[in-house]
Short mmCIF file of C-alpha atoms in Angstrom, two decimals:
data_model
loop_
_atom_site.label_atom_id
_atom_site.label_comp_id
_atom_site.label_asym_id
_atom_site.label_seq_id
_atom_site.Cartn_x
_atom_site.Cartn_y
_atom_site.Cartn_z
CA SER V 263 0.00 0.00 0.00
CA VAL V 264 1.07 3.55 -0.56
CA GLN V 265 0.20 6.60 1.46
CA VAL V 266 0.37 10.07 0.09
CA GLU V 267 -0.78 13.24 1.75
CA THR V 268 -4.19 13.42 0.11
CA ALA V 269 -6.12 14.93 3.04
CA GLN V 270 -8.84 12.34 2.38
CA GLN V 271 -10.31 10.81 5.53
CA LEU V 272 -10.89 7.45 3.83
CA ASP V 273 -7.18 7.22 2.96
CA GLU V 274 -6.33 7.68 6.63
CA VAL V 275 -8.82 5.00 7.69
CA VAL V 276 -7.46 2.49 5.15
CA LEU V 277 -3.87 3.27 6.14
CA HIS V 278 -4.58 2.69 9.84
CA GLU V 279 -6.23 -0.64 9.01
CA LEU V 280 -3.18 -1.76 7.02
CA VAL V 281 -0.49 -0.58 9.44
CA GLY V 282 1.00 -3.58 11.16
CA THR V 283 0.03 -6.07 8.45
CA GLY V 284 3.16 -5.49 6.39
CA ASN V 285 6.74 -6.01 7.45
CA VAL V 286 8.66 -3.43 5.42
CA GLU V 287 8.06 0.28 5.37
CA TRP V 288 9.71 2.39 2.67
CA ARG V 289 9.77 6.15 3.10
CA LEU V 290 10.51 8.24 0.06
CA ASP V 291 12.72 11.30 0.44
CA ALA V 292 11.92 14.47 -1.52
CA ASP V 293 15.49 15.77 -1.01
CA ALA V 294 16.91 12.54 -2.46
CA PHE V 295 14.52 12.83 -5.40
CA ARG V 296 15.54 16.45 -6.07
CA ALA V 297 19.20 15.41 -5.84
CA GLY V 298 18.64 12.78 -8.54
CA ALA V 299 19.06 9.77 -6.26
CA PHE V 300 17.52 6.52 -7.37
CA PRO V 301 15.81 5.07 -5.54
CA PRO V 302 14.90 8.25 -3.63
CA VAL V 303 14.46 6.41 -0.33
CA ASP V 304 14.98 7.74 3.18
CA ILE V 305 17.12 4.84 4.37
CA ILE V 306 17.07 6.01 7.97
CA ALA V 307 13.26 6.11 8.26
CA SER V 308 12.72 2.98 6.12
CA GLY V 309 13.16 -0.58 7.27
CA ALA V 310 11.78 -3.94 8.30
CA ARG V 311 10.12 -4.71 11.59
CA HIS V 312 11.63 -7.65 13.48
CA ALA V 313 14.35 -8.25 10.88
CA GLU V 314 16.00 -10.81 13.17
CA LEU V 315 13.03 -13.13 12.60
CA ILE V 316 13.59 -12.94 8.85
CA VAL V 317 17.38 -13.03 8.53
CA GLY V 318 18.57 -14.37 11.89
CA ASP V 319 20.26 -12.63 14.80
CA ALA V 320 23.80 -12.49 13.36
CA ASP V 321 22.71 -11.00 10.05
CA ALA V 322 20.35 -8.60 11.84
CA ASP V 323 23.30 -7.41 13.94
CA ARG V 324 25.39 -6.77 10.80
CA ARG V 325 22.50 -4.89 9.23
CA GLY V 326 22.06 -2.87 12.42
CA ALA V 327 25.74 -1.90 12.38
CA LEU V 328 25.42 -0.88 8.72
CA ARG V 329 22.34 1.23 9.49
CA ALA V 330 24.17 2.95 12.37
CA ARG V 331 27.10 3.84 10.11
CA LEU V 332 24.78 5.13 7.38
CA ASP V 333 22.80 7.13 9.94
CA ALA V 334 25.98 9.04 10.83
CA HIS V 335 25.94 10.50 7.30
CA GLY V 336 22.30 11.60 7.35
CA SER V 337 19.61 10.30 5.05
CA LEU V 338 20.96 11.61 1.74
CA GLY V 339 24.65 11.05 2.56
CA GLY V 340 23.94 7.57 3.89
CA LEU V 341 21.95 6.66 0.79
CA ALA V 342 24.77 7.89 -1.46
CA LEU V 343 27.33 5.93 0.54
CA LEU V 344 25.27 2.73 0.48
CA LEU V 345 24.65 2.99 -3.27
CA GLN V 346 28.38 3.55 -3.83
CA GLU V 347 29.23 0.47 -1.73
CA LEU V 348 26.63 -1.60 -3.60
CA ASP V 349 28.08 -0.44 -6.92
CA ASP V 350 31.64 -1.20 -5.79
CA LEU V 351 30.94 -4.61 -4.23
CA GLY V 352 27.95 -5.82 -6.25
CA SER V 353 25.67 -7.18 -3.52
CA LEU V 354 24.29 -6.37 -0.10
CA GLU V 355 25.86 -9.56 1.27
CA ARG V 356 29.31 -8.34 0.23
CA VAL V 357 28.60 -4.87 1.65
CA LEU V 358 27.69 -6.49 4.97
CA THR V 359 30.79 -8.71 5.08
CA GLU V 360 33.54 -6.91 3.15
CA SER V 361 32.94 -3.17 3.14
CA SER V 362 34.43 -0.41 5.25
CA PHE V 363 31.20 -0.51 7.27
CA ARG V 364 32.51 -3.63 9.04
CA SER V 365 35.80 -2.01 10.02
CA GLY V 366 34.23 0.53 12.35
CA GLY V 367 36.64 3.18 11.10
CA GLY V 368 33.96 5.77 10.62
CA ASP V 369 36.21 7.91 8.43
CA GLU V 370 34.46 7.30 5.11
CA GLN V 371 33.25 10.38 3.29
CA SER V 372 29.71 10.71 2.02
CA PRO V 373 29.68 10.85 -1.78
CA THR V 374 27.96 13.82 -3.35
CA TRP V 375 25.25 13.66 -5.98
CA PRO V 376 25.95 15.04 -9.45
CA THR V 377 24.37 18.43 -10.01
#
């Protein structure tokens, strides 16, 4: 389901009925869209509920560490950094196991979007 700010009461009622039935919530980011990011997702506000039940505790911990490192760069900077890592390494699994996110160095720079 998708929610947009329509100011329609029925949309609000339907949304509240559906909340809690899904597991993943994606939030789109207008700043990321204006910057030309694709997908224009707010990676800090988006996510899965109870990820440990889906991927296991160890993988959920790695994903949590990745999210914390991305959060340090803000929504747009974190998205740019994640997309760069995915491009460099080719898969989320490799990002979780091989990237600078695992080192804990924290000195990576957020890439900038082309203007």
